[in-house]
């Protein structure tokens, strides 16, 4: 239960953090809230030579909406910071709602959105919302920065597009247009709060009340969170009737490799598929209601 020896750095600027990460590459681990990293180090599943604590780096933990209608969330923003960010709920309900159902108050005060996304636990809540909102993730290194869409970020179990020497610095999301609504539905694992299955829906209505756009993110069901493209395609252009929503939601696991729909000690694969369809229908109905 004691981590192996490591050097500890607490840089105060992003430039210094990026230079340290560039210098140590694969031998370094970045520390955000430590909720996932510290247990892994104590169990020696992770044994970095160098730990770079981002806690004192300025400018990474804010939430703001810029004049061009973009929401900027620093990677070190805690779940609570997002949940309670002034004015955010009225601009993007899905972000505030997702933050509010992560773990408990202690977890939300310490865990960060960046740590959650980079750790990429298959049962984490943020990926569902980030996928539904088609967020853009800014990844920085000593050589510059690049932007990756949420849909391209999650690559495999606990694996993202972040490479050694890189940091996730910011998550940006376009403020949804008028007549939009978002909702997140999940069944939580009772000890931790992680999702047994969770579905986030973000929809926009056209002037007739039909679906102009839809984003559906699914977590907890497969080894990698995903965008349910078949559900989105079934919704766009149609009405939000009970039948139309049920038919679209029934496609919640379309395209997922059946071998990837495995159960574990918390729930069978079959039950997770059932929940994914059920929560897709509930989240879409609630999002459409909020949009209207
Ligand atoms: C008791 C408990 C209950 C929880 N319940 C839930 C829940 O209900 N739902 C849920 O979604 N989550 C839940 N979590 C997860 C938690 O909320 C954290 O978001 C998650 O564990 C990541 O932790 P962290 O932010 O402290 O990051 P850390 O543990 O510090 O880091 C996690 C990983 O990401 C890397 N990393 C961190 N930040 C960056 C960055 N900016 N750039 C590059 N790499 C980075 C680290 O090197 C490490 O590999 C729970 C955690 C605990 C302990």
CSV table of N, CA and C and ligand atoms in Angstrom, one decimal, residues 29-38 54 75-76 79 101-104 107 110-116 118-119 123-126 162 166-169 186 192-195, ligand 1:
chain,number,residue,atom,x,y,z
A,29,UNK,N,4.1,11.0,-14.4
A,29,UNK,CA,2.7,11.0,-14.3
A,29,UNK,C,2.3,12.4,-13.7
A,30,UNK,N,1.2,12.9,-14.3
A,30,UNK,CA,0.6,14.1,-13.9
A,30,UNK,C,-0.4,13.9,-12.8
A,31,UNK,N,-0.3,14.7,-11.7
A,31,UNK,CA,-1.3,14.5,-10.6
A,31,UNK,C,-2.3,15.7,-10.7
A,32,UNK,N,-3.6,15.3,-10.7
A,32,UNK,CA,-4.6,16.3,-10.7
A,32,UNK,C,-5.2,16.3,-9.3
A,33,UNK,N,-6.4,15.6,-9.1
A,33,UNK,CA,-7.0,15.5,-7.8
A,33,UNK,C,-6.4,14.2,-7.0
A,34,UNK,N,-5.8,13.3,-7.8
A,34,UNK,CA,-5.2,12.1,-7.2
A,34,UNK,C,-6.2,11.0,-6.9
A,35,UNK,N,-7.5,11.2,-7.3
A,35,UNK,CA,-8.5,10.2,-7.0
A,35,UNK,C,-8.2,8.9,-7.6
A,36,UNK,N,-7.7,8.9,-8.8
A,36,UNK,CA,-7.4,7.6,-9.5
A,36,UNK,C,-5.9,7.3,-9.5
A,37,UNK,N,-5.1,8.3,-9.6
A,37,UNK,CA,-3.7,8.1,-9.7
A,37,UNK,C,-3.1,7.5,-8.4
A,38,UNK,N,-3.5,8.1,-7.2
A,38,UNK,CA,-2.9,7.7,-6.0
A,38,UNK,C,-3.2,6.3,-5.6
A,54,UNK,N,-0.2,19.3,-10.7
A,54,UNK,CA,-0.7,20.5,-11.5
A,54,UNK,C,-1.5,21.4,-10.5
A,75,UNK,N,-8.9,22.0,-17.5
A,75,UNK,CA,-8.8,20.6,-17.2
A,75,UNK,C,-8.8,20.3,-15.7
A,76,UNK,N,-8.3,21.3,-14.9
A,76,UNK,CA,-8.2,21.1,-13.4
A,76,UNK,C,-9.4,21.6,-12.7
A,79,UNK,N,-15.3,18.8,-10.3
A,79,UNK,CA,-16.7,18.5,-10.7
A,79,UNK,C,-17.5,19.6,-10.1
A,101,UNK,N,-24.1,14.6,-10.4
A,101,UNK,CA,-24.3,13.2,-10.0
A,101,UNK,C,-23.1,12.4,-10.0
A,102,UNK,N,-21.9,13.0,-10.0
A,102,UNK,CA,-20.6,12.3,-9.8
A,102,UNK,C,-20.4,12.1,-8.3
A,103,UNK,N,-20.2,10.8,-7.9
A,103,UNK,CA,-19.8,10.5,-6.6
A,103,UNK,C,-20.6,11.2,-5.5
A,104,UNK,N,-19.9,11.7,-4.5
A,104,UNK,CA,-20.5,12.5,-3.5
A,104,UNK,C,-19.8,13.8,-3.4
A,107,UNK,N,-16.0,13.8,-3.3
A,107,UNK,CA,-15.4,13.4,-4.6
A,107,UNK,C,-15.5,14.6,-5.6
A,110,UNK,N,-12.9,17.3,-5.1
A,110,UNK,CA,-11.5,17.0,-5.4
A,110,UNK,C,-11.2,16.5,-6.8
A,111,UNK,N,-12.1,15.6,-7.3
A,111,UNK,CA,-11.9,15.1,-8.6
A,111,UNK,C,-12.0,16.2,-9.7
A,112,UNK,N,-11.3,16.0,-10.8
A,112,UNK,CA,-11.3,17.0,-11.8
A,112,UNK,C,-11.8,16.5,-13.1
A,113,UNK,N,-12.3,17.3,-13.9
A,113,UNK,CA,-12.9,16.9,-15.2
A,113,UNK,C,-11.7,16.4,-16.1
A,114,UNK,N,-10.6,17.0,-16.1
A,114,UNK,CA,-9.4,16.6,-16.9
A,114,UNK,C,-9.0,15.2,-16.5
A,115,UNK,N,-8.8,15.0,-15.1
A,115,UNK,CA,-8.4,13.7,-14.6
A,115,UNK,C,-9.4,12.6,-15.0
A,116,UNK,N,-10.6,12.9,-14.9
A,116,UNK,CA,-11.7,11.9,-15.3
A,116,UNK,C,-11.6,11.5,-16.7
A,118,UNK,N,-9.0,11.9,-18.9
A,118,UNK,CA,-7.7,11.2,-19.3
A,118,UNK,C,-7.6,9.8,-18.7
A,119,UNK,N,-8.1,9.7,-17.4
A,119,UNK,CA,-8.1,8.3,-16.8
A,119,UNK,C,-9.0,7.4,-17.7
A,123,UNK,N,-16.7,3.5,-16.8
A,123,UNK,CA,-17.9,3.8,-16.1
A,123,UNK,C,-18.0,5.3,-15.6
A,124,UNK,N,-17.1,6.1,-16.1
A,124,UNK,CA,-17.1,7.5,-15.7
A,124,UNK,C,-18.2,8.3,-16.3
A,125,UNK,N,-18.7,9.3,-15.7
A,125,UNK,CA,-19.9,10.1,-16.2
A,125,UNK,C,-19.5,11.1,-17.2
A,126,UNK,N,-18.4,11.8,-17.0
A,126,UNK,CA,-18.1,12.9,-17.9
A,126,UNK,C,-18.0,12.5,-19.4
A,162,UNK,N,-4.1,11.0,-25.5
A,162,UNK,CA,-3.0,11.8,-24.8
A,162,UNK,C,-1.7,10.9,-24.9
A,166,UNK,N,2.4,15.0,-23.1
A,166,UNK,CA,1.2,15.9,-23.4
A,166,UNK,C,0.3,16.1,-22.1
A,167,UNK,N,-0.4,17.2,-22.1
A,167,UNK,CA,-1.3,17.5,-21.1
A,167,UNK,C,-2.6,17.9,-21.7
A,168,UNK,N,-3.7,17.5,-21.1
A,168,UNK,CA,-5.0,18.0,-21.4
A,168,UNK,C,-5.2,19.3,-20.7
A,169,UNK,N,-5.4,20.4,-21.4
A,169,UNK,CA,-5.4,21.7,-20.8
A,169,UNK,C,-6.8,22.3,-20.7
A,186,UNK,N,-28.6,8.0,-15.4
A,186,UNK,CA,-27.6,6.8,-15.1
A,186,UNK,C,-28.2,6.0,-14.0
A,192,UNK,N,-19.6,3.4,-5.1
A,192,UNK,CA,-18.8,4.5,-5.6
A,192,UNK,C,-19.5,5.6,-6.3
A,193,UNK,N,-20.7,5.3,-6.9
A,193,UNK,CA,-21.4,6.3,-7.7
A,193,UNK,C,-21.1,6.2,-9.2
A,194,UNK,N,-20.1,5.5,-9.5
A,194,UNK,CA,-19.8,5.3,-11.0
A,194,UNK,C,-21.0,4.7,-11.7
A,195,UNK,N,-21.1,4.9,-13.0
A,195,UNK,CA,-22.3,4.5,-13.8
A,195,UNK,C,-22.2,3.0,-14.1
B,1,LIG,C1,-14.8,7.3,-4.0
B,1,LIG,C2,-14.8,7.8,-5.4
B,1,LIG,C3,-16.1,7.8,-6.1
B,1,LIG,C4,-16.1,8.3,-7.4
B,1,LIG,N1,-17.3,8.4,-8.1
B,1,LIG,C5,-17.4,8.7,-9.4
B,1,LIG,C6,-18.6,8.8,-10.1
B,1,LIG,O1,-19.7,8.5,-9.5
B,1,LIG,N2,-18.6,9.1,-11.4
B,1,LIG,C7,-17.4,9.4,-12.0
B,1,LIG,O2,-17.4,9.8,-13.2
B,1,LIG,N3,-16.2,9.4,-11.4
B,1,LIG,C8,-16.2,9.1,-10.1
B,1,LIG,N4,-15.0,9.1,-9.4
B,1,LIG,C9,-13.8,9.5,-10.2
B,1,LIG,C10,-13.3,10.9,-9.7
B,1,LIG,O3,-14.3,11.8,-9.7
B,1,LIG,C11,-12.2,11.5,-10.6
B,1,LIG,O4,-12.6,12.3,-11.6
B,1,LIG,C12,-11.3,10.5,-11.2
B,1,LIG,O5,-10.9,9.5,-10.3
B,1,LIG,C13,-10.0,11.2,-11.7
B,1,LIG,O6,-9.3,11.6,-10.6
B,1,LIG,P1,-8.6,13.0,-10.5
B,1,LIG,O7,-9.3,14.1,-11.2
B,1,LIG,O8,-8.3,13.2,-9.1
B,1,LIG,O9,-7.3,12.7,-11.4
B,1,LIG,P2,-5.9,12.0,-11.0
B,1,LIG,O10,-6.2,10.8,-10.2
B,1,LIG,O11,-5.0,12.9,-10.4
B,1,LIG,O12,-5.4,11.6,-12.5
B,1,LIG,C14,-6.0,10.5,-13.2
B,1,LIG,C15,-5.2,10.2,-14.4
B,1,LIG,O13,-5.2,11.3,-15.4
B,1,LIG,C16,-3.9,11.8,-15.6
B,1,LIG,N5,-4.2,13.3,-15.7
B,1,LIG,C17,-4.9,14.0,-14.8
B,1,LIG,N6,-5.0,15.3,-15.3
B,1,LIG,C18,-4.4,15.3,-16.5
B,1,LIG,C19,-4.3,16.3,-17.4
B,1,LIG,N7,-4.8,17.6,-17.3
B,1,LIG,N8,-3.6,16.0,-18.6
B,1,LIG,C20,-3.0,14.8,-18.7
B,1,LIG,N9,-3.2,13.8,-17.8
B,1,LIG,C21,-3.9,14.0,-16.7
B,1,LIG,C22,-3.1,11.4,-14.4
B,1,LIG,O14,-1.7,11.3,-14.8
B,1,LIG,C23,-3.7,10.0,-14.1
B,1,LIG,O15,-3.2,9.1,-15.0
B,1,LIG,C24,-14.9,8.6,-8.1
B,1,LIG,C25,-13.7,8.6,-7.4
B,1,LIG,C26,-13.6,8.1,-6.1
B,1,LIG,C27,-12.3,8.1,-5.4
